[in-house]
GROMACS .gro file of C-alpha atoms in nm:
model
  418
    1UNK     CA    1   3.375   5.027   0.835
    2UNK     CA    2   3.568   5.124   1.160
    3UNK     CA    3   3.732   4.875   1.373
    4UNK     CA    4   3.749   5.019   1.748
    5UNK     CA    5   3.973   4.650   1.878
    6UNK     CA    6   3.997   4.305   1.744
    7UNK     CA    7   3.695   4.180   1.969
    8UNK     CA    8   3.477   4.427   1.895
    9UNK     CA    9   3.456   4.482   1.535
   10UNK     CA   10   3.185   4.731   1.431
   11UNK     CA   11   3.025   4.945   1.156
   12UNK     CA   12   3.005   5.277   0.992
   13UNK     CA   13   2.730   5.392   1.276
   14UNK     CA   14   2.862   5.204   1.560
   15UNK     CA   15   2.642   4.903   1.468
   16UNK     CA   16   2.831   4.570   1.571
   17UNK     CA   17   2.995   4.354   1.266
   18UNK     CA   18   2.917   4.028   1.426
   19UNK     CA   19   2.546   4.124   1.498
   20UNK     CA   20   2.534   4.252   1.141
   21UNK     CA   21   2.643   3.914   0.966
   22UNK     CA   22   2.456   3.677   1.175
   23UNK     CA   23   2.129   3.888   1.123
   24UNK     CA   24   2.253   3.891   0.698
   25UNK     CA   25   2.240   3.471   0.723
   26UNK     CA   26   1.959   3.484   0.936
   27UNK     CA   27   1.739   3.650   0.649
   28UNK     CA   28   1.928   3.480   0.391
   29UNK     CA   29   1.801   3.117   0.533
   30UNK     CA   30   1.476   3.256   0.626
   31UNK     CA   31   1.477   3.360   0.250
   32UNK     CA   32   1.583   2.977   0.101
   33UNK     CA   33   1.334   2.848   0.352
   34UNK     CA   34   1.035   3.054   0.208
   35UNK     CA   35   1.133   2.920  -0.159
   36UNK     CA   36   1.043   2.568  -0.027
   37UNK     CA   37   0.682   2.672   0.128
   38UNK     CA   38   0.511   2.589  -0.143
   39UNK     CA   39   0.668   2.248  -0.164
   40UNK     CA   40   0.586   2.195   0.194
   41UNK     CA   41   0.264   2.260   0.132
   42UNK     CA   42   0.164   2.083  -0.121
   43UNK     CA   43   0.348   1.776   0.049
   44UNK     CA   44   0.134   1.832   0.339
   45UNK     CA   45  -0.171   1.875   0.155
   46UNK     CA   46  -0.159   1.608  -0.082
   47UNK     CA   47   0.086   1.349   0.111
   48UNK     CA   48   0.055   1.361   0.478
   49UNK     CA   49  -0.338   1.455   0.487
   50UNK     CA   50  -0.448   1.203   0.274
   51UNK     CA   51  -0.208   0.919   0.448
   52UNK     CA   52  -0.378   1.033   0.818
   53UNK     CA   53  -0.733   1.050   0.617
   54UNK     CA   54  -0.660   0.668   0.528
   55UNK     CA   55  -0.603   0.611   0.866
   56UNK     CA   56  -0.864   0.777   1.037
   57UNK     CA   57  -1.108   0.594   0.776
   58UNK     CA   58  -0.924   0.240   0.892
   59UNK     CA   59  -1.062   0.318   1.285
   60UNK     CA   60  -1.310   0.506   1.240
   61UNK     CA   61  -1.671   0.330   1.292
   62UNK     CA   62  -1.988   0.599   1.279
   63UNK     CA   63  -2.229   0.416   1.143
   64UNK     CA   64  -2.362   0.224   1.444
   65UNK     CA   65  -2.324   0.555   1.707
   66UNK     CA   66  -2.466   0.783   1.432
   67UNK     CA   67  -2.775   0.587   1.278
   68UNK     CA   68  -2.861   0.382   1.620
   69UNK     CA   69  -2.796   0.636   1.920
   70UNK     CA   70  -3.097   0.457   2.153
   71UNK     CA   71  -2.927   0.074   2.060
   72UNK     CA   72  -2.569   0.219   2.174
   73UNK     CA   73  -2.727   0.378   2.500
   74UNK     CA   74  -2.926   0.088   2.544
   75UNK     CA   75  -2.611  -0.164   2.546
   76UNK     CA   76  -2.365   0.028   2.760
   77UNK     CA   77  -2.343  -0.113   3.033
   78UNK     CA   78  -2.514  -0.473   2.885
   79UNK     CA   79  -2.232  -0.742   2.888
   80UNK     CA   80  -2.306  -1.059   2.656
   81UNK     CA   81  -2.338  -1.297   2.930
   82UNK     CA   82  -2.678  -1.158   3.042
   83UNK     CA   83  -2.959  -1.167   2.854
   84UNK     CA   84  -3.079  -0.893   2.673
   85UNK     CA   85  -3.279  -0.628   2.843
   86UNK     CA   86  -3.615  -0.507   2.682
   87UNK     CA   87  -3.497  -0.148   2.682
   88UNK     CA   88  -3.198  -0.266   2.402
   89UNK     CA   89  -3.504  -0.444   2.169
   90UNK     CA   90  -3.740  -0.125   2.234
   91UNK     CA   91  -3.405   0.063   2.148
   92UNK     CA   92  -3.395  -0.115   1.808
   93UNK     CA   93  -3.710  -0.086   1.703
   94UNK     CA   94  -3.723   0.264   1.785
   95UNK     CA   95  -3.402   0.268   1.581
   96UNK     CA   96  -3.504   0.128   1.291
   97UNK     CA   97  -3.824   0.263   1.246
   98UNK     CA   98  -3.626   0.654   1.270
   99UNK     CA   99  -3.406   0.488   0.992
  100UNK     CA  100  -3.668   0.340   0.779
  101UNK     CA  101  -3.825   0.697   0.746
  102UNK     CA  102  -3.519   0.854   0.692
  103UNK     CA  103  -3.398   0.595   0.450
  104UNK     CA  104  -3.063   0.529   0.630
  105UNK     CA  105  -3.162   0.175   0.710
  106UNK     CA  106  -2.960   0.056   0.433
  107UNK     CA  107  -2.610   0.186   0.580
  108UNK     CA  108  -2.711  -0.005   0.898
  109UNK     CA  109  -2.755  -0.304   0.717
  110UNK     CA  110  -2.451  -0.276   0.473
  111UNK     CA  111  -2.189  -0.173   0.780
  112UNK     CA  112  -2.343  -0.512   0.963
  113UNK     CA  113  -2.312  -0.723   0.688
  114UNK     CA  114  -1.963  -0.630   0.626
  115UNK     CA  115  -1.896  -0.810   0.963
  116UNK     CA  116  -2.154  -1.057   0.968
  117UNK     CA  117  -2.275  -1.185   0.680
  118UNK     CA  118  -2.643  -1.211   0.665
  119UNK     CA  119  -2.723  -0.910   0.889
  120UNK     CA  120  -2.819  -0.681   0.588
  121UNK     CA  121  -3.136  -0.899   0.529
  122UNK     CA  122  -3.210  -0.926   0.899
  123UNK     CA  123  -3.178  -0.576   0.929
  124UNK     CA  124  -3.369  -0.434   0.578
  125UNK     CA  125  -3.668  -0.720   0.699
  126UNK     CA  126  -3.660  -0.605   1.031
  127UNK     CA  127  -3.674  -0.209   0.942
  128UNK     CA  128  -3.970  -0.327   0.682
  129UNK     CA  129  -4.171  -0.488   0.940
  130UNK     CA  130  -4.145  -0.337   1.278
  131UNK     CA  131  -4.303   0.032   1.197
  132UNK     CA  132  -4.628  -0.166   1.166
  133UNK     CA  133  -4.571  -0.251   1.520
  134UNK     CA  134  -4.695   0.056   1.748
  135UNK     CA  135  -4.597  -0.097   2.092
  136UNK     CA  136  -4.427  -0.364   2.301
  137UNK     CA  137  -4.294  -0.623   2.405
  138UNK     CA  138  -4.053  -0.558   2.132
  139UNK     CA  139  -3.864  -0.853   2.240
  140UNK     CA  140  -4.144  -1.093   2.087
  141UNK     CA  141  -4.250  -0.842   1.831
  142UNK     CA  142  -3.842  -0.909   1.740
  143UNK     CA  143  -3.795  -1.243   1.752
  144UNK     CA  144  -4.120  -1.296   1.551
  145UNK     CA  145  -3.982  -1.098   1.268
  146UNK     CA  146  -3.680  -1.276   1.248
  147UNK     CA  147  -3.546  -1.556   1.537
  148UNK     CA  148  -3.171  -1.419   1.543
  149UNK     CA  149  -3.287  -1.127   1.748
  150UNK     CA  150  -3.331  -1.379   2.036
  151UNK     CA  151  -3.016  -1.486   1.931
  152UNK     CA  152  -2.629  -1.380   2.098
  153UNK     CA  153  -2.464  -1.329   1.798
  154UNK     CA  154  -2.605  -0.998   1.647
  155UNK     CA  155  -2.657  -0.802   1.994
  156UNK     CA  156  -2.275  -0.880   2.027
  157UNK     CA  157  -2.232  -0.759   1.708
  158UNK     CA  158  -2.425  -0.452   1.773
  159UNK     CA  159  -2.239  -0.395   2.117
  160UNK     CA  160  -1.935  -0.393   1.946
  161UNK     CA  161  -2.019  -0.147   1.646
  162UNK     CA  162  -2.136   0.043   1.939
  163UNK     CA  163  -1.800   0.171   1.977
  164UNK     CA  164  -1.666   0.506   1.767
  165UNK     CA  165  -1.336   0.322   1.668
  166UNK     CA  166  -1.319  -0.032   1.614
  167UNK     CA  167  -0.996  -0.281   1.509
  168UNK     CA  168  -1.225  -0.471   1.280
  169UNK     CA  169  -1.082  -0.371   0.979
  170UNK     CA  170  -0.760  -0.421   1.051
  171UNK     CA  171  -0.861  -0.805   1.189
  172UNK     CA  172  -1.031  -0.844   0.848
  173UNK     CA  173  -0.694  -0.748   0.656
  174UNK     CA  174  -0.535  -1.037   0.872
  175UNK     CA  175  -0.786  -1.311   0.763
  176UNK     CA  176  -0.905  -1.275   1.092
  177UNK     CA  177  -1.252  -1.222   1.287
  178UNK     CA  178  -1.517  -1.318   1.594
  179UNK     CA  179  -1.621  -1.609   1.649
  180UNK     CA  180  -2.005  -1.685   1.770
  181UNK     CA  181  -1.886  -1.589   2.135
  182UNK     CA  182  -1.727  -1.323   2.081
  183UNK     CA  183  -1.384  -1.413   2.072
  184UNK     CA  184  -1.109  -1.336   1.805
  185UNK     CA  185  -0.983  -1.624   1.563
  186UNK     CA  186  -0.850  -1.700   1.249
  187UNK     CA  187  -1.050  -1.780   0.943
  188UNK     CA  188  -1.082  -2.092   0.769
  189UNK     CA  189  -0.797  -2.204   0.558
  190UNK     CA  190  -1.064  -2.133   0.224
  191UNK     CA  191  -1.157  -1.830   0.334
  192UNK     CA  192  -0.866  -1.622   0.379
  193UNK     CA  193  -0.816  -1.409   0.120
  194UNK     CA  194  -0.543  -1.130   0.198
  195UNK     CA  195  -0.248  -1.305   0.383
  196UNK     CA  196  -0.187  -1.501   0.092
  197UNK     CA  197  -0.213  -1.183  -0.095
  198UNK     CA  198   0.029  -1.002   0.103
  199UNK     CA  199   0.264  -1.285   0.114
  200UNK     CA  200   0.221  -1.317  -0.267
  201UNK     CA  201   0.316  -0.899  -0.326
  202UNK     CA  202   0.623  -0.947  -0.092
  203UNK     CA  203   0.806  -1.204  -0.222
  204UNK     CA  204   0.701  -1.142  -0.585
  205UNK     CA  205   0.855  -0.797  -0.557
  206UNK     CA  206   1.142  -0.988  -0.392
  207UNK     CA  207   1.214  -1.181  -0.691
  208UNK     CA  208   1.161  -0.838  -0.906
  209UNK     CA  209   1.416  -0.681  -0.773
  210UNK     CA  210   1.665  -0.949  -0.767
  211UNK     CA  211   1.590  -0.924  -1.135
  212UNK     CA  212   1.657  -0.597  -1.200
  213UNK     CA  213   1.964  -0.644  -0.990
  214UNK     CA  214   2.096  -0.940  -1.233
  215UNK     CA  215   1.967  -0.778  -1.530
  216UNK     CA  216   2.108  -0.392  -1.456
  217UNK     CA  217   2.419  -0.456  -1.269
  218UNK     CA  218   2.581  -0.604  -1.573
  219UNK     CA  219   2.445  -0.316  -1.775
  220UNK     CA  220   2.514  -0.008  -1.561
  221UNK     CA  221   2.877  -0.144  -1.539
  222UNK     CA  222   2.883  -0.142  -1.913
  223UNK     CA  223   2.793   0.145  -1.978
  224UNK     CA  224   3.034   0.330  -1.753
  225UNK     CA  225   3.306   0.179  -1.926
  226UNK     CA  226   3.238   0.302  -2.211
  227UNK     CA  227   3.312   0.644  -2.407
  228UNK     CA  228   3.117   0.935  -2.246
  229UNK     CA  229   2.922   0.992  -2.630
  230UNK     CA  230   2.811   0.651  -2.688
  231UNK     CA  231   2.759   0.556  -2.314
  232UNK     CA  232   2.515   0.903  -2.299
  233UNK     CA  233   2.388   0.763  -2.609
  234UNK     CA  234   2.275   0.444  -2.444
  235UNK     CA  235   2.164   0.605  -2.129
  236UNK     CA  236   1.899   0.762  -2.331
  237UNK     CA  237   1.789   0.379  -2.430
  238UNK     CA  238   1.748   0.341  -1.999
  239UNK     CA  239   1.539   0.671  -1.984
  240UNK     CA  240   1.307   0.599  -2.339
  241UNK     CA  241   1.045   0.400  -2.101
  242UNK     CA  242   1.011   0.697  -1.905
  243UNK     CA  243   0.901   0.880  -2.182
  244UNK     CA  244   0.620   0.615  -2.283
  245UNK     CA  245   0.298   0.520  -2.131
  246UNK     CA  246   0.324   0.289  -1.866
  247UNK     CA  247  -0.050   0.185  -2.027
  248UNK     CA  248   0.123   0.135  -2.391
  249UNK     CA  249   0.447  -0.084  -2.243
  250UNK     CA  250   0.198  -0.314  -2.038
  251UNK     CA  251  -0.049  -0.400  -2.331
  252UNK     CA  252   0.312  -0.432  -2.553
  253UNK     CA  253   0.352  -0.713  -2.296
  254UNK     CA  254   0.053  -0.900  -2.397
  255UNK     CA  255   0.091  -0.858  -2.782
  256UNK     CA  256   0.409  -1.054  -2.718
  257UNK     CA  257   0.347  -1.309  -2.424
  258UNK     CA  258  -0.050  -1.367  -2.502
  259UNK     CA  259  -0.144  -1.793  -2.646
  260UNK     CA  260  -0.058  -1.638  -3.019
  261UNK     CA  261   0.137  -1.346  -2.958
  262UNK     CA  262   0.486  -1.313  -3.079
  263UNK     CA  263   0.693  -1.548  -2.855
  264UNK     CA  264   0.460  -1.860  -2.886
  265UNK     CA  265   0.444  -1.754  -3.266
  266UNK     CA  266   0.834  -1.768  -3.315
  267UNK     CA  267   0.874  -2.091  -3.115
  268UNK     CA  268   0.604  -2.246  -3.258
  269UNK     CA  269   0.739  -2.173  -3.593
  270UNK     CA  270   1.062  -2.274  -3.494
  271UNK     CA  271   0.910  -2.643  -3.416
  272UNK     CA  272   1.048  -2.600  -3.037
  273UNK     CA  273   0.679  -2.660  -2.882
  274UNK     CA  274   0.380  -2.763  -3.098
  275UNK     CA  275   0.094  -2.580  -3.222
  276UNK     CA  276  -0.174  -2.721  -2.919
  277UNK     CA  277   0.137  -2.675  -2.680
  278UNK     CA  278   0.171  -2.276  -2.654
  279UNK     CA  279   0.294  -2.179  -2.355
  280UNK     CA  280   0.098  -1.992  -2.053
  281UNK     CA  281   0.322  -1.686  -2.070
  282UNK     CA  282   0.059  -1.391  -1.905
  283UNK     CA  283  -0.241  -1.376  -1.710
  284UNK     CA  284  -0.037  -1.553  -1.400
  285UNK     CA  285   0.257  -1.468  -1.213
  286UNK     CA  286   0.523  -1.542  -1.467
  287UNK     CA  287   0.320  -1.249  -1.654
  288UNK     CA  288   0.353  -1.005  -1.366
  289UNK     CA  289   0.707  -1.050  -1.309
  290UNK     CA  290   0.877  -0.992  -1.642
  291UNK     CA  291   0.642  -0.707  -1.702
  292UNK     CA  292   0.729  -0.519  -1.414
  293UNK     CA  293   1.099  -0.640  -1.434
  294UNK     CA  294   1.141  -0.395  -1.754
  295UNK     CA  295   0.915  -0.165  -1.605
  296UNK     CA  296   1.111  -0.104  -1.323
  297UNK     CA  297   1.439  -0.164  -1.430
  298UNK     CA  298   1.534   0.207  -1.487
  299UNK     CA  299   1.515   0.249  -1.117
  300UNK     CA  300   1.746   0.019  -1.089
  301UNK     CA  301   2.020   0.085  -1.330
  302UNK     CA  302   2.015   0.474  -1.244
  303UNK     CA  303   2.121   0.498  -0.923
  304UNK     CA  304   2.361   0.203  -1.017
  305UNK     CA  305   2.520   0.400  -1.329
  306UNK     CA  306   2.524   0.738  -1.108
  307UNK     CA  307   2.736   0.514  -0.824
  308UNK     CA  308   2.958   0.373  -1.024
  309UNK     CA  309   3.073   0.690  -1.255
  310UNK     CA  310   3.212   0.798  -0.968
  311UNK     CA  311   3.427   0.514  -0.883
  312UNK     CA  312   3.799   0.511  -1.041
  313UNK     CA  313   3.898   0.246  -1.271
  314UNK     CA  314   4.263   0.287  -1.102
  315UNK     CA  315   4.090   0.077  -0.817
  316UNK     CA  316   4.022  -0.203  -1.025
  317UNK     CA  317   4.401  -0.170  -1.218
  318UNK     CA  318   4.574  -0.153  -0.859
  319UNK     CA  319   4.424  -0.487  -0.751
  320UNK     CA  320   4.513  -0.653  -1.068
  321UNK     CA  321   4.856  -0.517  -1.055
  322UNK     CA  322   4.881  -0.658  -0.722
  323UNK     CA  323   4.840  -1.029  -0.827
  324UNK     CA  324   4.460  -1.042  -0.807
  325UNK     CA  325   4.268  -1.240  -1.055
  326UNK     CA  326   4.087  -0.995  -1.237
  327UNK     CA  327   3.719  -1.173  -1.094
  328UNK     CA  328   3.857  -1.149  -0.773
  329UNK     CA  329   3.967  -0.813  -0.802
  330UNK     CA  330   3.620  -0.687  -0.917
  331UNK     CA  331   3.467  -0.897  -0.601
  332UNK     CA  332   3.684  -0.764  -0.392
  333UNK     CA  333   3.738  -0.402  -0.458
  334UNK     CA  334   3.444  -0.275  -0.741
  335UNK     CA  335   3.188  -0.461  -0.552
  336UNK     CA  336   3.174  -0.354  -0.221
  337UNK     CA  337   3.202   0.028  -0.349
  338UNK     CA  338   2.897  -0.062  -0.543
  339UNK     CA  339   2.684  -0.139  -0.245
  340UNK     CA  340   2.511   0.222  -0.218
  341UNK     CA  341   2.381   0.188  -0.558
  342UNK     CA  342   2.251  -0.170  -0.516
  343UNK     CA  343   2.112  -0.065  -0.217
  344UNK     CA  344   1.927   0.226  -0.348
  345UNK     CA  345   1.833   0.100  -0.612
  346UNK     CA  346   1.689  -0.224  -0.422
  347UNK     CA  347   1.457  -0.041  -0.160
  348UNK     CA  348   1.346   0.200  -0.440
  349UNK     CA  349   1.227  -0.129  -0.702
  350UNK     CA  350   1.102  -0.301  -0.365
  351UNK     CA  351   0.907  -0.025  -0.186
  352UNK     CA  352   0.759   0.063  -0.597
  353UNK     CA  353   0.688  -0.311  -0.666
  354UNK     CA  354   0.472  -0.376  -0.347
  355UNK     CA  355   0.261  -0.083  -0.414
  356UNK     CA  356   0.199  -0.140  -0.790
  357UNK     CA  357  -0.134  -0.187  -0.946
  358UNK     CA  358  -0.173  -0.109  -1.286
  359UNK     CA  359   0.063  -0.391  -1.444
  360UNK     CA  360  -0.045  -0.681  -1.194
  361UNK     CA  361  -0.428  -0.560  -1.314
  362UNK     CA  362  -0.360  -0.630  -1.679
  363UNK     CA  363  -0.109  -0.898  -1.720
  364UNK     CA  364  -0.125  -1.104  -1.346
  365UNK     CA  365  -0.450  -1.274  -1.430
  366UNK     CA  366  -0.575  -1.412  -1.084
  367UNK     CA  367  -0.272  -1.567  -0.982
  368UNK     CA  368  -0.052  -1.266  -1.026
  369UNK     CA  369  -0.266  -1.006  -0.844
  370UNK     CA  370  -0.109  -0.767  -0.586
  371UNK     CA  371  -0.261  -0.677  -0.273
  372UNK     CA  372  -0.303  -0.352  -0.442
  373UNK     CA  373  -0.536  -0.482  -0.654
  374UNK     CA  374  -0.775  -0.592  -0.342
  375UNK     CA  375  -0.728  -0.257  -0.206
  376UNK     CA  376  -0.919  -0.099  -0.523
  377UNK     CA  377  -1.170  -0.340  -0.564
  378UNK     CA  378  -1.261  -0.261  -0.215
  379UNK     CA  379  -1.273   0.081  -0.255
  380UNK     CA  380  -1.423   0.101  -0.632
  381UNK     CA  381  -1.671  -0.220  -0.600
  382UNK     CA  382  -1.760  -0.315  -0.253
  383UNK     CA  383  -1.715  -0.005  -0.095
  384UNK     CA  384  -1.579  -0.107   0.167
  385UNK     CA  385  -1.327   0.178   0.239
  386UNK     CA  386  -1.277   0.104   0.611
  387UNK     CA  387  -1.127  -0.243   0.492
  388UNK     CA  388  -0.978  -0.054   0.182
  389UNK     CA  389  -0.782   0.218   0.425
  390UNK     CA  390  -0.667  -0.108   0.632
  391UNK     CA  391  -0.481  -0.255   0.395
  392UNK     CA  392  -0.342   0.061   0.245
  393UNK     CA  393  -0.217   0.148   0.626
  394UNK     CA  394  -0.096  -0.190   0.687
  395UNK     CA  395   0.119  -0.206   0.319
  396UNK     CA  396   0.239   0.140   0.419
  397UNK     CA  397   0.336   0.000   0.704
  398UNK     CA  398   0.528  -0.302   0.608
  399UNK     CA  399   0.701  -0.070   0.352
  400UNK     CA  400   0.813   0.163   0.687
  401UNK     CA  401   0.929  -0.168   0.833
  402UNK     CA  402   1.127  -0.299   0.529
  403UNK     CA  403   1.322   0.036   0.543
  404UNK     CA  404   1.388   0.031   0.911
  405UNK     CA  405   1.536  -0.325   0.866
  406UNK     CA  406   1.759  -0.188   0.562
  407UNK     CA  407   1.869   0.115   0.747
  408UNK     CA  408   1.940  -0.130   1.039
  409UNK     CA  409   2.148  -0.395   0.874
  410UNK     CA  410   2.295  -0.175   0.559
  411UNK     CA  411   2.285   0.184   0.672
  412UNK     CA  412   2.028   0.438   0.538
  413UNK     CA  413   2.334   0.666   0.502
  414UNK     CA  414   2.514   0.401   0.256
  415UNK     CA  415   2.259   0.465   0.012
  416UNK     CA  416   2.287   0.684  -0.322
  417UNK     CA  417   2.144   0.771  -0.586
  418UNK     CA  418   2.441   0.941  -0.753
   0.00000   0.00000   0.00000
């Protein structure tokens, strides 16, 4: 290397140092970032594609447009306070008859039904009947199959299924819908079925993890106070759930909490409640929240443990020095440098408890059910997967939300895990 003055430092060559180095870290990042494509990709693949699929499938409405092209152009420019023109029943019956044949009348009917009940008869009868009918007036040949085609309700139904997107799912999720003109309202108190849910997953998780909070805290601060070999020792205890079937700890749940498992057994035996008196211990909400209290206590005391190794015991032995009480001390001073762990550990149980299925599905009975749990039984038994992607958007949502309020009043940037 040759230096020709201390600006311009250059190379064997004449090439310029500066140039040189920047071009060296240039490829050297480029070379860390290529190490991380495949991550990327299968982030994007699997994460981010699927998430937009769920949301495309939560607006998306071709069923109508696709399977009923004359009934859409026939209702354009129809508004529901005129009557119905002959071209839209012509355009029906043309309809129909095209999906009888093709044997696509049964989508039509199903996508209807979902919101209206009682359309998929009117619409299987109707695509039965009217391709023994060769020509008009279709509006009487209609109406004598079946009176609620001289009726508002189902050509507003069809105008509005007319569209390619639609917000019906997402009124659905709320417990909400149209009303016989038209207009959006709440269900009846008996009939709604997923605010309650939803209120049900968020404050049961709630309570979950200010469980694992009381029940980890206590141990996470034990266990750094102990010696390194017997406090690793332990920490292998924490991680031993990991390395078990989620499957195997759930049904462990109901040998012990089921009418004569284990519990009811011992305090039966132990003459605390009589024989006809066993407890209700699973299959309800009590169920569902100490099962997924020790099933998602790990996340909890890990980021705790990892916080508080790193905080010095001198801390604690100044305050006392100083006068404090010890209790005061620990409020005072160990406490508040705890915060990133509780915090971590907090939004990781909540955000993991409010998307859980598998434990409220064995143990939560019908009382302890997530929201999650109406999300598959849309998707695996009613196949409804436009209400299914909904609710999945909306939970994903609220979970977006809860973290936005956390990073607002804590401080995304207070939280560690370790």
């Amino acid at each position: 290397m040759a230096a020709t003055s201390p600006e311009t430092l250059t190379l064997e060559g004449g090439a310029d140092l500066k140039r040189a180095l920047r071009r060296t870290e240039r490829r050297r990042r480029l070379g860390a970032f290529s190490l991380t494509v495949p991550l990327l990709l299968f982030v994007l693949v699997f994460f981010f594609l699927p998430l937009f699929k769920m949301f495309w499938l939560s607006i998306a409405n071709p069923t109508i447009p696709e399977y009923m092209p004359h009934t859409v152009q026939a209702l354009r420019d129809w508004s529901p306070s005129t009557p119905v023109p002959e071209a839209a029943y012509k355009a029906v019956a043309e309809d129909l008859k095209h999906a009888r044949a093709d044997h696509t009348f049964g989508r039509i009917a199903k996508r209807l039904n979902e919101e209206q009940p009682g359309s998929f008869t009117l619409i299987n009868k109707t695509a039965m009947r009217i391709s023994r009918v060769d020509h008009g007036p279709w509006k009487a040949a209609l109406i004598k199959i079946d009176k609620a085609w001289g009726e508002k309700p189902i050509w507003r139904l069809l105008k509005r299924q007319s569209a390619p997107f639609t917000a019906d799912f997402y009124l659905a999720s709320l417990d909400m819908k149209y009303n016989q003109q038209g207009q959006i309202v709440q269900k009846p108190v008996y009939d709604r079925v997923y605010v309650p849910l939803f209120i049900r997953t968020f404050w049961m998780s709630a309570v979950i993890t200010l469980l694992t909070v009381l029940l980890g805290y206590p141990l996470a601060y034990w266990l750094t106070a102990l010696p390194d070999r017997t406090s690793n020792l332990l920490m292998i205890c924490v991680l031993l759930p990991f390395w078990t079937s989620l499957l195997v700890r759930t049904t462990s749940w109901i040998v012990l909490l089921q009418g004569h498992g284990v519990i009811n057994n011992v305090l039966v035996w132990a003459h605390i409640i009589g024989d006809q008196h066993r407890l209700k211990l699973i299959y309800n909400q009590f169920g569902t929240i100490v099962a997924m209290t020790q099933v998602l206590l790990p996340f909890m005391i890990l980021p705790l443990y990892s916080v508080m190794r790193g905080i010095s015991p001198s801390y604690l032995r100044a305050g006392i020095s100083l006068g404090a009480h010890p209790a005061r001390a620990f409020w005072k001073i160990y406490m508040p440098l705890t915060l990133p762990g509780i915090g971590a550990g907090g939004l990781l149980v909540f955000i993991l408890s409010i998307g859980y299925y598998i434990t409220p599905e064995l143990v939560g009975g019908q009382s302890g059910q997530f929201i999650s749990n109406m999300i598959v039984y849309n998707v695996q038994q009613s196949l409804n997967w436009g209400l299914a992607a909904a609710l999945g958007t909306l939970l994903t949502g609220a979970a977006l939300v809860f973290y936005l309020i956390y990073n607002r009043l804590v401080g995304a940037g207070k939280v560690s895990l370790g």
